[in-house]
Tab-separated table of C-alpha atoms in Angstrom:
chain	number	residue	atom	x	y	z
A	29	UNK	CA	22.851	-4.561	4.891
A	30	UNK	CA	21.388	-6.647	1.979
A	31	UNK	CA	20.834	-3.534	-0.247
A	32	UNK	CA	24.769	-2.126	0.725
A	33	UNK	CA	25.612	-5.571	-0.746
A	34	UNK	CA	24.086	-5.769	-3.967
A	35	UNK	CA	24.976	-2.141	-4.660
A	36	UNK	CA	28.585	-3.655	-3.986
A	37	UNK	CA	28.327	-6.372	-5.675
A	38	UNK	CA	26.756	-4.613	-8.665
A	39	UNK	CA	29.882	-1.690	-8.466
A	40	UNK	CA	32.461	-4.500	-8.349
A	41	UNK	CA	31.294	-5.745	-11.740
A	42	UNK	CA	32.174	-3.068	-13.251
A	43	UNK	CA	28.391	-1.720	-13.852
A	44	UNK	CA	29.064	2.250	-13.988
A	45	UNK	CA	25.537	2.827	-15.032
A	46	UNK	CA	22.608	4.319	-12.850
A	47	UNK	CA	21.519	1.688	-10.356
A	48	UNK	CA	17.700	2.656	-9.327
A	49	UNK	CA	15.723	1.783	-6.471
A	50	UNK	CA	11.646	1.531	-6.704
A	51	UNK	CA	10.439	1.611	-3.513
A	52	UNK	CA	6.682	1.815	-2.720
A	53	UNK	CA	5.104	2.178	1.158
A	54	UNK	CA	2.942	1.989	2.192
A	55	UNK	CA	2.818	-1.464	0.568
A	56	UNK	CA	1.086	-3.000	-2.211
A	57	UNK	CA	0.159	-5.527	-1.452
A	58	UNK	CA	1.379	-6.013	1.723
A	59	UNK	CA	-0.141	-2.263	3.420
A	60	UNK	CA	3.540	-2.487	5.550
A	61	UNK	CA	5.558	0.811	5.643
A	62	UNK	CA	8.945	1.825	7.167
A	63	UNK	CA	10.226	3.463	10.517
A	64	UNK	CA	12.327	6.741	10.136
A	65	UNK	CA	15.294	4.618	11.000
A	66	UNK	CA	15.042	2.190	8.370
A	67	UNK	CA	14.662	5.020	6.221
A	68	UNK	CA	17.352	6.635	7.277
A	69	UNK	CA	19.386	3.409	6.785
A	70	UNK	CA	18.076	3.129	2.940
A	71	UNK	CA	19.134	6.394	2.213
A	72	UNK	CA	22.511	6.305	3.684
A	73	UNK	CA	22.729	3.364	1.307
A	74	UNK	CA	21.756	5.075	-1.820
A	75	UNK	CA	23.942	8.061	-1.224
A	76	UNK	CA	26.966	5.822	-0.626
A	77	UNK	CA	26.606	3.940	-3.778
A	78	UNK	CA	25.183	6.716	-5.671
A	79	UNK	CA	21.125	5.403	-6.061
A	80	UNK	CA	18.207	7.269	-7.706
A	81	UNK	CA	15.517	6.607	-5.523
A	82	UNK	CA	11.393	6.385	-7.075
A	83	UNK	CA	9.513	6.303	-3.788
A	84	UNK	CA	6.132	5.759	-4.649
A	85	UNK	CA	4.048	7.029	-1.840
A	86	UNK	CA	1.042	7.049	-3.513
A	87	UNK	CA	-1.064	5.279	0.034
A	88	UNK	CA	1.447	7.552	2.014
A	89	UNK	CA	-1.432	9.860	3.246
A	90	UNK	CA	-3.547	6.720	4.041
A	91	UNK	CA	-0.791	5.695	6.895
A	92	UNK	CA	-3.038	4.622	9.708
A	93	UNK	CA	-1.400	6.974	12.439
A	94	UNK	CA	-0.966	9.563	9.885
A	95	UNK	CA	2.781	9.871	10.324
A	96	UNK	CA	4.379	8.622	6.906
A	97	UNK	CA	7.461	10.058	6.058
A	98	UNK	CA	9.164	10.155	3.286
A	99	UNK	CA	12.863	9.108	2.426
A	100	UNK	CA	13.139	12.396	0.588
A	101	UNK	CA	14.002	13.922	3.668
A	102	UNK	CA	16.952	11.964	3.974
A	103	UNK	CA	17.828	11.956	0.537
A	104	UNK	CA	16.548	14.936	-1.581
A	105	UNK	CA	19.163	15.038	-3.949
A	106	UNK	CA	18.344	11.564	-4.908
A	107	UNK	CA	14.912	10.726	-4.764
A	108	UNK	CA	11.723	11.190	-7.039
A	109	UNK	CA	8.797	10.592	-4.987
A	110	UNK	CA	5.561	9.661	-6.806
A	111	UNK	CA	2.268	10.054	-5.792
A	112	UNK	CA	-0.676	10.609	-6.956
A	113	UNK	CA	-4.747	11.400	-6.442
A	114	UNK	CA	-6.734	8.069	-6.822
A	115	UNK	CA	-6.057	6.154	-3.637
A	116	UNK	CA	-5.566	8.710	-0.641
A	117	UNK	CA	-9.054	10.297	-2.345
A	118	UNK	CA	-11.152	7.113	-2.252
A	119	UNK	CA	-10.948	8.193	-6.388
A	120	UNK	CA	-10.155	4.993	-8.317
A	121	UNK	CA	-11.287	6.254	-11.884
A	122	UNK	CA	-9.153	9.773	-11.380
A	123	UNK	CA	-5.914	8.967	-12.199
A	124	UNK	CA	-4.171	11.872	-11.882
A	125	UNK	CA	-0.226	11.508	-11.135
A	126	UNK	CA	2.583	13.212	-9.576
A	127	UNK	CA	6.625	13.199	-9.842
A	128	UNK	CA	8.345	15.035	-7.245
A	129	UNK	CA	12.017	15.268	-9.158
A	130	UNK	CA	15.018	17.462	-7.297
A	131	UNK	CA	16.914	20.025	-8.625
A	132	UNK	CA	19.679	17.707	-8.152
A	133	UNK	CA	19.266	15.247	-11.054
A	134	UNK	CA	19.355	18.235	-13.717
A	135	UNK	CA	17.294	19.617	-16.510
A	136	UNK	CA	18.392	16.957	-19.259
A	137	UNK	CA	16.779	14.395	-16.643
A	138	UNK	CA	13.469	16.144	-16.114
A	139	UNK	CA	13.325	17.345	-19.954
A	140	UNK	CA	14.114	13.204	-20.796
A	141	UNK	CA	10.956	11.824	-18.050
A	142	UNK	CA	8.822	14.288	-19.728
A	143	UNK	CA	9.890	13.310	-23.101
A	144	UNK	CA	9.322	9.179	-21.903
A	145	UNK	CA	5.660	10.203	-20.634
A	146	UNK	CA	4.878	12.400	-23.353
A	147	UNK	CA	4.994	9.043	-25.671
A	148	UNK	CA	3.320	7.008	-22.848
A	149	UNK	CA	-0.102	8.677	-22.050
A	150	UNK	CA	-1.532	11.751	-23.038
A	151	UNK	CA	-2.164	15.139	-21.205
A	152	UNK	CA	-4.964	14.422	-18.006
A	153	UNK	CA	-8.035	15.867	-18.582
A	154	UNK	CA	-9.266	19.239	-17.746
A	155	UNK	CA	-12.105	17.661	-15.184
A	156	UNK	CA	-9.464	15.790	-13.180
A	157	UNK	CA	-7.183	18.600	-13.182
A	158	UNK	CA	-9.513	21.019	-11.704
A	159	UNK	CA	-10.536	17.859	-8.915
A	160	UNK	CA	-6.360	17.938	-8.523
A	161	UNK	CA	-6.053	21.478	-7.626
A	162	UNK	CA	-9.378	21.335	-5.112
A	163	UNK	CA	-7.932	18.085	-3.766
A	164	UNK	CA	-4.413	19.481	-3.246
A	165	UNK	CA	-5.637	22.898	-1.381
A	166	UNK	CA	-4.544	21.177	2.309
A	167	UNK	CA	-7.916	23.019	3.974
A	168	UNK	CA	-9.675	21.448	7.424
A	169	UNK	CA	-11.711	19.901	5.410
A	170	UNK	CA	-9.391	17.448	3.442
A	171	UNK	CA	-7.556	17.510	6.872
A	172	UNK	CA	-10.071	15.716	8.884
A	173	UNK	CA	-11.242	13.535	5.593
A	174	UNK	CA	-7.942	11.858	5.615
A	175	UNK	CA	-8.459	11.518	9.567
A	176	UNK	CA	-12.073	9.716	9.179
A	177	UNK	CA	-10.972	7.443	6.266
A	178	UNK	CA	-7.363	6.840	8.151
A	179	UNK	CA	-9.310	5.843	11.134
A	180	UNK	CA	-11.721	3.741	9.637
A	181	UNK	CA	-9.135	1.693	7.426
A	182	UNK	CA	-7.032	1.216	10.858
A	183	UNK	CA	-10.126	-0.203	12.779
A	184	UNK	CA	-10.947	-2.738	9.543
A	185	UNK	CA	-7.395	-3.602	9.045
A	186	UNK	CA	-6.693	-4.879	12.545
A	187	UNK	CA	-9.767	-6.221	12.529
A	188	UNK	CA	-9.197	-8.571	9.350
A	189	UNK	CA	-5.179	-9.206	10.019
A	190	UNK	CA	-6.559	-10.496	14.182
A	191	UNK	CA	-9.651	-12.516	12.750
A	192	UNK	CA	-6.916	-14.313	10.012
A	193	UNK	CA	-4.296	-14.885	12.798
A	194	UNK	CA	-6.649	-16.428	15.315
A	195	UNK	CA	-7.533	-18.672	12.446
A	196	UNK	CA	-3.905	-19.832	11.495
A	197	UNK	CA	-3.281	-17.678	8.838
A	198	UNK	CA	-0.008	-15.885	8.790
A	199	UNK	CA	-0.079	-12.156	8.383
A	200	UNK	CA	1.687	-8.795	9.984
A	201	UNK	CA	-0.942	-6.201	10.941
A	202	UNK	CA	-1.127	-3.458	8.321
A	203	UNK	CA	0.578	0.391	8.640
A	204	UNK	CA	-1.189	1.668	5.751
A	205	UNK	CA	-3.499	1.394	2.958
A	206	UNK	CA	-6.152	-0.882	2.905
A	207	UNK	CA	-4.131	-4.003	1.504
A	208	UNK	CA	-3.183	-7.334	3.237
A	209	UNK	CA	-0.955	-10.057	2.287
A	210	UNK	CA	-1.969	-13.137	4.114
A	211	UNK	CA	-0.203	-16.744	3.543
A	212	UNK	CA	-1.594	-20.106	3.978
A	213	UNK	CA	1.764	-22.396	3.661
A	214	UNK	CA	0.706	-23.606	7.333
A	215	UNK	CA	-2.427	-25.152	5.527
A	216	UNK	CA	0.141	-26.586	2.440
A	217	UNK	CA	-0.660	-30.411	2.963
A	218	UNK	CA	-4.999	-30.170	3.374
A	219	UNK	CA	-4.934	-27.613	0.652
A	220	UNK	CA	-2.321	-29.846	-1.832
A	221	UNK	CA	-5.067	-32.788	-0.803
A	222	UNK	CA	-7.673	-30.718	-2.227
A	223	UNK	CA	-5.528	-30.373	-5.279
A	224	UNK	CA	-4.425	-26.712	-4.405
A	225	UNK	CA	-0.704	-26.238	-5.181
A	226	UNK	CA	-0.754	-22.667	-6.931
A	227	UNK	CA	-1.830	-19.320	-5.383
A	228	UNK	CA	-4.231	-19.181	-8.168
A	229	UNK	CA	-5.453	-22.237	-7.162
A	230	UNK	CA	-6.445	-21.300	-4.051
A	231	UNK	CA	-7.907	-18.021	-4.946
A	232	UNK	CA	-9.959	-19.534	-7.631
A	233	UNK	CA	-11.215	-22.195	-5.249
A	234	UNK	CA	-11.900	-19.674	-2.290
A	235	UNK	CA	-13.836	-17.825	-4.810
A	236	UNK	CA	-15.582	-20.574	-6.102
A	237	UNK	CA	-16.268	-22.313	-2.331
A	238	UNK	CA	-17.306	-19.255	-0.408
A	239	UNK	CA	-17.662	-16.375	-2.760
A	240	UNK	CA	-14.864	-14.601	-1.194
A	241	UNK	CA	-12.428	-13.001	-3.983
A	242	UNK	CA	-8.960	-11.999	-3.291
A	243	UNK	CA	-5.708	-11.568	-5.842
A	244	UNK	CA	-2.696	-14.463	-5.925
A	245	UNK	CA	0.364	-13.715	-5.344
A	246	UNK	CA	1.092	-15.091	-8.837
A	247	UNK	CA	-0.198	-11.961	-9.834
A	248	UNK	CA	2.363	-9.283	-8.453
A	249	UNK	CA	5.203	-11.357	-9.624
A	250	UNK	CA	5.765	-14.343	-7.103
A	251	UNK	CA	6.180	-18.182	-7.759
A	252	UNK	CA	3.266	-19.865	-8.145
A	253	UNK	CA	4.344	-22.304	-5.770
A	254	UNK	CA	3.562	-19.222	-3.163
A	255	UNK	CA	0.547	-19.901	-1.087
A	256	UNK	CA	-0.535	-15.927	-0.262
A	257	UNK	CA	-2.791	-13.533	-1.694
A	258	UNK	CA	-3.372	-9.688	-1.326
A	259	UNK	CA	-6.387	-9.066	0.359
A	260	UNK	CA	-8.598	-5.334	0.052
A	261	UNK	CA	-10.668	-4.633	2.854
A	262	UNK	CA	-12.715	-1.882	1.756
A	263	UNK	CA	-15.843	-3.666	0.231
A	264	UNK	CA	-18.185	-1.122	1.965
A	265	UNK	CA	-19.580	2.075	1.360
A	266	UNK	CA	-17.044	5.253	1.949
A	267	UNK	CA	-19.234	7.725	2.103
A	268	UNK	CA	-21.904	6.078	4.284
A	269	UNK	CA	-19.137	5.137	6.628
A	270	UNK	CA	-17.130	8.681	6.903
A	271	UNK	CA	-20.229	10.104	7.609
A	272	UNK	CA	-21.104	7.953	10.448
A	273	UNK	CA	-17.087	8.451	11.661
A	274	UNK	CA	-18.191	12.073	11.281
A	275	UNK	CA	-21.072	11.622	13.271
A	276	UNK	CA	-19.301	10.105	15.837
A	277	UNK	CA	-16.576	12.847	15.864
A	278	UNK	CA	-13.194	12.292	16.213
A	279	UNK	CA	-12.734	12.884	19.743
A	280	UNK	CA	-14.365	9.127	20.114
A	281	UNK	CA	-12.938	5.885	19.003
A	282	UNK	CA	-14.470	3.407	16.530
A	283	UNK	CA	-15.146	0.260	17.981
A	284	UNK	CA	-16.164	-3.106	16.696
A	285	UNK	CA	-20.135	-2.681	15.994
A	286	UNK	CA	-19.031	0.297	13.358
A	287	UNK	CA	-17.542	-2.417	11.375
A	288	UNK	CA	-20.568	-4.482	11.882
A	289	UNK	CA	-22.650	-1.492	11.138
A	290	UNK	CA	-20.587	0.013	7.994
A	291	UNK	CA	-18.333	-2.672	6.938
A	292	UNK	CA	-20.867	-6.221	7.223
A	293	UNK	CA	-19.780	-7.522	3.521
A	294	UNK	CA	-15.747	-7.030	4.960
A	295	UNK	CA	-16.749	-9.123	7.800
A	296	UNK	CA	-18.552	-11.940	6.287
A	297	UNK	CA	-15.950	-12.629	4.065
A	298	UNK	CA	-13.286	-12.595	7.087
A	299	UNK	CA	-15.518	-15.121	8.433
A	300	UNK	CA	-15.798	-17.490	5.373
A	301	UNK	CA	-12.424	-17.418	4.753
A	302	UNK	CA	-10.915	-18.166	8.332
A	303	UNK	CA	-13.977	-21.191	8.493
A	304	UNK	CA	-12.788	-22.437	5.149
């Protein structure tokens, strides 16, 4: 409803340009995502008033059930989803991208994105491109990667977001990803006495007081007045801990002592944190 009435209120100015929609989910920072109604809902939007869509679903293939979906399916004509190979392939330093653009939005549109990158970054290099294509082949064994490392991200995730709400923190359980957002406004009056007003503040204090480093939300474009932070729980060692997920098989559920097992350094600083 809020979208259907800024696209109104943008149309009744008189605005007869493109109006486009970024929309990223799983979330960054946030690791939230979206139901296939409220996708639905989006979409229905954007065709009514006319939208591009840019999903960027880049952490779509880390959603913790495995069962993203993506808005293109209720809006093909209108959306370019972006993905890419770094973060579903535990591959930080292979930055390899992808735009899915329909047929829809024409030739001149492609021929003018390709024209915008092309002056932007330069061609990817051959060893990443050959990864790409063995990374994008969809055999059992990619399969059941993306079913270890979902399953192990789930397990850590709930872990972290119950450990911060038992300690007063306010967070929602993640969907996806391996990103939380938590926020500490109920702790606004013993952290201003401490002389923390700024998210930076208390990320730089945090750091300093128990070693613990997270990102302020000063840094994806909040207020500084905004007491969160985006949180990555994946200080451990991947391929250590798929292969003990492998191990175990996945006909048996991770429990508790895997994180204490696979992912101690996540713990600890769950623990520092809530005690600070």
């Amino acid at each position: 409803k809020k979208l259907d009435k800024v696209c109104t209120l943008i149309r009744e100015s008189k605005h007869d340009g493109v109006i486009i929609l970024v929309h990223t989910y799983p979330g960054n920072p946030d690791g939230l995502s979206y139901t296939k109604n409220e996708l639905k809902e989006i979409a229905d939007v954007a065709k009514k008033h006319n939208i591009i869509i840019i999903s960027d679903e880049i952490y779509g293939l880390l959603e913790h059930n495995g069962k993203h979906y993506s808005i293109s399916n209720y809006y093909p004509e209108g959306t370019i989803v972006s993905t890419g190979l770094s973060k579903w392939a535990g591959a930080g330093g292979w930055r390899v991208g992808v735009a899915l653009i329909p047929d829809a939005l024409g030739t001149a549109f492609k021929q003018a994105m390709i024209g915008l990158a092309s002056e932007t970054y330069s061609s990817v290099t051959a060893s990443m491109q050959l990864a790409a294509i063995q990374a994008y082949q969809h055999t059992d064994e990619i399969h059941d990667f993306l079913k270890h490392q979902r399953r192990i991200l789930r397990l850590i995730g709930q872990y972290c977001a119950n450990k911060l709400k038992a300690g007063g923190v306010n967070v929602y359980h993640p969907d996806g990803g391996f990103y939380l957002f938590p926020e500490f406004s109920r702790f606004q009056k013993k952290l201003a006495a401490m002389g923390i007003h700024t998210s930076s503040q208390l990320t730089d204090t945090l750091l300093r007081k128990t070693g613990v480093a997270i990102l302020p939300a000063s840094a994806f474009g909040m207020f500084d007045h905004v007491l969160a932070a985006r949180l990555a729980y994946v200080d451990f060692d991947g391929i250590k801990a798929i292969a003990a997920s492998e191990e175990i098989g996945l006909n048996n559920e991770l429990d508790d002592t895997f994180i204490d097992n696979h992912a101690p350094k996540v713990k600890e600083g769950i623990f520092e944190l809530t005690k600070w």
